[in-house]
Coordinates of C-alpha atoms and ligand atoms in Angstrom, one line a residue:
M1 CA 3.6 18.1 -17.6
T2 CA 6.3 17.5 -15.7
I3 CA 9.0 16.7 -17.6
A4 CA 12.2 13.8 -15.8
L5 CA 14.3 12.1 -16.4
I6 CA 16.5 9.4 -14.4
A7 CA 19.3 6.7 -15.5
H8 CA 21.7 4.4 -13.8
G9 CA 24.7 2.8 -14.2
G10 CA 24.2 -0.7 -13.1
A11 CA 24.0 -2.2 -9.2
G12 CA 27.0 -3.3 -7.6
K13 CA 30.3 -2.0 -5.9
W14 CA 32.5 -0.2 -8.4
R15 CA 36.4 -0.6 -7.9
P16 CA 37.8 2.4 -6.0
G17 CA 39.3 4.7 -8.2
S18 CA 36.2 4.8 -10.9
D19 CA 33.9 5.8 -9.1
E20 CA 34.2 9.3 -10.3
D21 CA 34.1 8.2 -14.0
A22 CA 30.9 6.4 -13.2
V23 CA 29.0 9.5 -12.0
R24 CA 30.2 11.7 -14.1
G25 CA 29.1 9.6 -17.1
L26 CA 26.0 9.2 -15.7
Q27 CA 25.7 13.6 -15.4
V28 CA 26.4 14.1 -19.3
A29 CA 24.1 11.1 -20.1
V30 CA 21.6 12.7 -18.4
E31 CA 22.3 16.1 -19.5
T32 CA 21.7 14.9 -23.0
G33 CA 18.4 13.7 -22.5
R34 CA 17.4 17.0 -20.4
A35 CA 18.6 18.5 -23.4
I36 CA 15.9 16.4 -25.6
L37 CA 13.1 16.5 -22.8
A38 CA 13.7 20.6 -22.3
G39 CA 13.6 21.2 -25.6
G40 CA 10.1 20.0 -26.0
G41 CA 11.6 16.4 -27.2
R42 CA 10.1 12.8 -26.8
A43 CA 10.7 10.4 -23.8
I44 CA 11.7 7.7 -26.3
D45 CA 14.2 10.1 -27.9
A46 CA 15.4 11.6 -24.5
V47 CA 15.9 7.6 -22.9
C48 CA 17.5 6.6 -26.0
A49 CA 20.2 9.4 -26.0
T50 CA 20.6 9.0 -22.8
V51 CA 21.6 4.7 -23.2
V52 CA 23.6 5.8 -26.3
A53 CA 25.7 8.0 -24.0
L54 CA 26.5 5.4 -21.7
E55 CA 26.6 2.4 -24.0
D56 CA 29.8 4.1 -25.7
N57 CA 31.3 5.1 -22.9
P58 CA 33.5 1.9 -22.0
I59 CA 33.5 1.8 -18.4
Y60 CA 29.9 0.5 -18.2
N61 CA 28.5 -2.8 -18.7
A62 CA 26.4 -2.0 -21.8
G63 CA 27.4 -1.4 -25.8
T64 CA 31.2 -0.9 -25.7
G65 CA 33.1 -2.5 -22.7
A66 CA 30.1 -4.9 -21.8
V67 CA 31.2 -7.9 -20.5
L68 CA 32.2 -11.3 -22.0
N69 CA 30.7 -14.6 -21.8
F70 CA 32.1 -17.7 -20.7
D71 CA 33.4 -18.1 -24.6
G72 CA 35.0 -14.6 -24.4
Y73 CA 32.9 -12.3 -26.8
C74 CA 29.7 -9.9 -25.8
E75 CA 26.0 -11.0 -26.3
L76 CA 24.2 -8.0 -25.9
D77 CA 20.7 -7.2 -24.6
A78 CA 18.6 -4.5 -24.6
C79 CA 14.9 -2.8 -24.8
V80 CA 13.0 -0.2 -25.0
M81 CA 9.6 0.6 -24.3
E82 CA 7.2 3.7 -24.8
S83 CA 4.0 4.2 -22.6
A84 CA 1.5 5.2 -25.4
G85 CA 0.4 1.8 -27.0
A86 CA 2.5 -0.1 -25.3
R87 CA 5.6 0.1 -27.8
V88 CA 8.3 -2.4 -27.3
G89 CA 11.2 -3.4 -28.7
A90 CA 14.1 -5.4 -27.9
V91 CA 17.5 -7.6 -28.5
S92 CA 19.2 -10.5 -26.8
G93 CA 22.4 -12.3 -27.5
L94 CA 23.1 -9.8 -30.1
Q95 CA 26.7 -9.6 -31.0
R96 CA 29.0 -6.9 -32.7
V97 CA 26.9 -3.6 -32.5
R98 CA 28.1 -0.4 -31.4
N99 CA 24.3 0.5 -30.0
P100 CA 21.7 -2.5 -29.1
I101 CA 19.7 -0.2 -27.6
L102 CA 19.0 1.9 -31.6
V103 CA 18.6 -1.8 -32.8
A104 CA 15.8 -2.5 -30.4
R105 CA 14.0 0.5 -31.3
R106 CA 14.1 -0.8 -34.9
V107 CA 12.5 -3.9 -33.7
M108 CA 9.9 -1.6 -32.3
E109 CA 9.2 0.5 -34.7
D110 CA 10.3 -1.8 -38.3
T111 CA 8.9 -5.4 -37.3
D112 CA 5.9 -6.7 -36.0
H113 CA 7.9 -7.9 -33.1
V114 CA 8.8 -7.7 -29.7
M115 CA 12.1 -8.9 -29.4
L116 CA 15.0 -10.3 -31.9
T117 CA 17.7 -12.7 -30.6
G118 CA 21.0 -14.1 -31.9
D119 CA 22.2 -14.4 -35.9
G120 CA 18.4 -13.2 -36.1
A121 CA 19.1 -10.2 -34.5
Q122 CA 22.2 -9.6 -36.1
R123 CA 21.1 -10.3 -39.3
F124 CA 18.3 -7.5 -38.5
A125 CA 20.6 -5.1 -37.1
R126 CA 23.4 -5.4 -40.6
V127 CA 19.9 -4.8 -42.7
M128 CA 19.3 -1.7 -41.2
G129 CA 22.3 -0.4 -41.5
F130 CA 24.1 -1.0 -38.3
P131 CA 27.9 -1.8 -39.2
D132 CA 30.4 -4.7 -37.4
H133 CA 31.5 -3.3 -34.4
D134 CA 33.7 -5.1 -31.7
P135 CA 32.2 -4.0 -28.4
V136 CA 35.2 -6.2 -26.4
T137 CA 37.8 -3.8 -25.2
P138 CA 41.3 -4.3 -23.7
E139 CA 40.6 -4.0 -20.3
R140 CA 37.0 -6.7 -20.6
R141 CA 39.0 -8.6 -22.3
A142 CA 41.9 -8.8 -19.6
D143 CA 39.7 -9.3 -16.6
W144 CA 37.7 -11.9 -19.1
F145 CA 41.4 -13.5 -18.6
D146 CA 42.1 -13.6 -15.4
K147 CA 38.2 -15.1 -14.5
R148 CA 39.1 -17.7 -16.7
N149 CA 42.6 -18.8 -15.1
R150 CA 40.7 -18.7 -11.9
M151 CA 37.3 -20.7 -13.0
D152 CA 38.2 -23.6 -10.2
E153 CA 37.4 -20.2 -7.9
V154 CA 35.6 -18.1 -9.3
L155 CA 32.9 -21.4 -10.5
G156 CA 34.0 -24.2 -8.6
E157 CA 32.1 -27.3 -8.8
H158 CA 28.3 -25.7 -9.1
A159 CA 26.5 -22.8 -10.4
H160 CA 26.0 -22.1 -6.4
K161 CA 29.3 -21.0 -6.2
M162 CA 29.4 -18.2 -9.1
R163 CA 26.0 -17.2 -7.1
R164 CA 27.9 -16.9 -3.7
F165 CA 30.8 -15.3 -5.6
L166 CA 28.8 -12.6 -7.1
K167 CA 27.0 -11.9 -4.0
E168 CA 30.6 -11.3 -2.4
H169 CA 32.2 -9.4 -5.0
P170 CA 29.2 -7.8 -6.8
E171 CA 31.9 -5.6 -8.6
Y172 CA 32.2 -8.6 -11.2
A173 CA 28.6 -7.8 -12.8
G174 CA 27.2 -4.2 -12.8
G175 CA 27.5 -1.5 -15.0
T176 CA 24.2 -2.3 -17.0
V177 CA 22.6 1.0 -17.9
G178 CA 19.4 2.3 -17.6
A179 CA 16.9 5.4 -18.1
A180 CA 13.6 6.2 -17.6
A181 CA 11.5 9.5 -18.5
V182 CA 8.1 11.5 -19.1
D183 CA 8.1 14.0 -21.5
A184 CA 5.8 17.1 -21.6
S185 CA 2.6 15.2 -23.2
G186 CA 2.8 13.1 -20.5
V187 CA 4.4 9.8 -22.4
L188 CA 6.6 7.9 -20.6
A189 CA 9.8 5.5 -21.9
A190 CA 12.0 3.2 -20.7
A191 CA 15.2 2.5 -22.1
T192 CA 17.8 -0.7 -21.3
S193 CA 21.3 -1.7 -22.0
T194 CA 23.8 -4.2 -20.7
G195 CA 26.2 -7.2 -21.4
G196 CA 25.0 -9.6 -19.0
V197 CA 26.9 -11.7 -16.5
T198 CA 30.5 -11.9 -16.4
L199 CA 31.3 -15.8 -17.9
K200 CA 27.5 -16.2 -18.2
M201 CA 27.2 -19.4 -20.6
V202 CA 26.8 -18.5 -23.8
G203 CA 23.0 -18.2 -25.0
R204 CA 21.9 -16.4 -21.3
V205 CA 19.5 -14.1 -21.6
G206 CA 18.6 -11.8 -18.3
D207 CA 16.1 -9.3 -17.1
S208 CA 17.1 -6.4 -19.1
P209 CA 15.5 -7.4 -22.6
V210 CA 12.5 -8.6 -21.2
P211 CA 9.3 -6.0 -20.8
G212 CA 8.0 -5.7 -17.6
A213 CA 11.2 -7.9 -15.9
G214 CA 14.4 -5.7 -16.5
N215 CA 13.0 -2.5 -18.4
Y216 CA 9.0 -1.3 -18.4
A217 CA 6.6 1.9 -19.4
S218 CA 2.8 2.2 -18.4
A219 CA 1.0 5.2 -18.5
R220 CA 1.4 5.9 -15.1
V221 CA 5.5 4.6 -14.5
A222 CA 8.5 4.2 -16.2
A223 CA 11.1 1.6 -14.5
S224 CA 14.5 -0.1 -15.6
A225 CA 16.1 -2.8 -13.4
T226 CA 19.8 -4.0 -12.9
G227 CA 21.7 -7.0 -11.0
T228 CA 21.5 -10.3 -11.4
G229 CA 18.6 -11.0 -13.9
E230 CA 17.5 -14.3 -12.7
F231 CA 16.1 -12.5 -9.7
V232 CA 14.8 -9.4 -12.0
L233 CA 13.1 -12.4 -13.8
R234 CA 11.3 -14.0 -11.5
S235 CA 10.0 -11.0 -9.5
L236 CA 9.0 -8.8 -13.1
A237 CA 10.1 -6.2 -11.1
T238 CA 9.3 -2.7 -13.5
R239 CA 5.7 -4.2 -14.1
A240 CA 5.3 -5.0 -10.2
I241 CA 6.3 -1.5 -9.5
S242 CA 3.8 -0.2 -12.2
E243 CA 1.1 -2.3 -10.7
R244 CA 1.7 -1.0 -7.3
V245 CA 0.9 2.7 -8.8
E246 CA -2.3 1.9 -10.7
N247 CA -3.8 0.6 -7.6
G248 CA -2.8 3.7 -6.0
A249 CA 0.5 3.7 -4.1
S250 CA 3.0 6.4 -4.5
L251 CA 6.2 5.7 -6.9
A252 CA 8.5 5.6 -3.6
Q253 CA 6.3 3.2 -1.8
A254 CA 6.2 0.6 -4.8
V255 CA 9.8 0.6 -5.6
A256 CA 10.7 0.4 -2.0
D257 CA 7.8 -2.7 -2.0
V258 CA 9.5 -4.4 -5.2
L259 CA 12.5 -3.8 -4.1
G260 CA 12.0 -5.4 -0.5
R261 CA 10.3 -8.3 -1.7
M262 CA 13.2 -9.1 -3.8
G263 CA 15.2 -8.8 -0.7
E264 CA 12.8 -11.4 1.2
D265 CA 12.6 -13.8 -1.3
F266 CA 16.1 -14.2 -2.8
D267 CA 18.1 -11.6 -1.0
A268 CA 18.8 -10.2 -4.2
D269 CA 21.4 -8.1 -5.8
V270 CA 19.4 -5.7 -7.6
G271 CA 18.5 -1.7 -7.8
L272 CA 15.9 0.2 -9.4
I273 CA 15.2 3.2 -11.0
A274 CA 11.9 4.8 -11.8
V275 CA 9.7 8.0 -12.8
D276 CA 6.2 8.7 -13.0
D277 CA 3.5 10.4 -14.9
R278 CA 4.1 13.8 -12.5
G279 CA 7.4 13.8 -13.3
V280 CA 8.5 12.3 -9.8
P281 CA 12.3 9.9 -10.3
V282 CA 13.2 7.2 -7.7
A283 CA 16.1 5.3 -7.3
M284 CA 16.5 2.2 -4.6
H285 CA 19.2 -0.6 -4.2
R286 CA 20.3 -3.7 -1.9
T287 CA 24.1 -3.2 -3.6
R288 CA 26.4 -0.8 -2.2
D289 CA 26.3 1.3 -5.1
M290 CA 24.5 2.0 -8.0
P291 CA 25.4 5.5 -9.9
H292 CA 22.8 7.2 -11.3
A293 CA 21.4 10.0 -12.4
Y294 CA 18.1 12.5 -12.8
F295 CA 16.5 15.9 -12.9
T296 CA 12.7 16.8 -12.5
G297 CA 10.9 20.4 -13.8
D298 CA 13.2 22.8 -14.4
G299 CA 15.6 21.7 -11.9
A300 CA 19.7 20.8 -12.3
V301 CA 21.0 17.4 -13.0
V302 CA 21.9 15.9 -9.6
S303 CA 24.4 12.3 -9.9
R304 CA 25.7 10.6 -7.3
M305 CA 27.4 6.6 -6.3
R306 CA 24.4 5.9 -4.3
V307 CA 20.9 6.7 -2.4
Ligands
LIG1 N1 20.6 -7.4 -15.0 C1 21.6 -7.3 -15.7 C2 21.8 -8.9 -16.2 O1 21.2 -9.8 -15.4 C3 22.9 -7.4 -14.9 C4 23.0 -6.0 -14.8 O2 22.2 -5.5 -14.2 O3 24.4 -5.8 -14.2 O4 22.0 -9.2 -17.3

């Protein structure tokens, strides 16, 4: 079996000057996952290690450095899924932990449930030994103050303006992280982690923790989505990719098809990464940027800002 892993750092538009850091962070994270797979490790361990490296890097919108909600604190969403047995675990609206992806994994491994949310997710995290951690960085706090001070300009009378604003300023969101991998046994896994979108309503849950929407792994495909989650939820994008491959499409065709459909239906500002059971990695996006990195087989890691 050909091992492979691909990871993204969020669809959007990176601020000038931050591009190189974003690409370098992806390169380092994918090297971490590659070392696990190359040593005979499992896809699930590789995608989790990759996402942990990205959650711990404050430039991405996941874990430490995640964006703040309307009230000024982080509510974190994450999901991990493994093809074998369709095992899946997720958290949403989780506060004050360092690595939501690892809590999602514990939900998968240590509970009878698929997703825990809010206070319940936090309570579970503490019982599992995840200590209190404030993911808010000074940079994100300053950004939140700035946006709150320009609320009228940013939100206007209706949330429609928020949508228009996000479309015109995609750098405002972005920075979500995700990884998809296949290991030497042919098992696939995907992991996705995010702070969601800035100034989101308290309690808003996006696509990232929802299996089949922002994160999915089947026997043929593992995939992670990024961009405005409401469009990804409506499209069940990662499951849609898998279905197309199961019906005979190549992975590249399937991803292009699903992305094209989201463009037609919603003009959605989204991006997708995926890997198939033959070790083919694919990345495509409708935003200007989507930093990502990948490797396949014994090839070197390739990292870049856009396709
Ligand atoms: N998809 C994420 C969400 O809507 C955000 C992102 O990928 O930028 O929560």
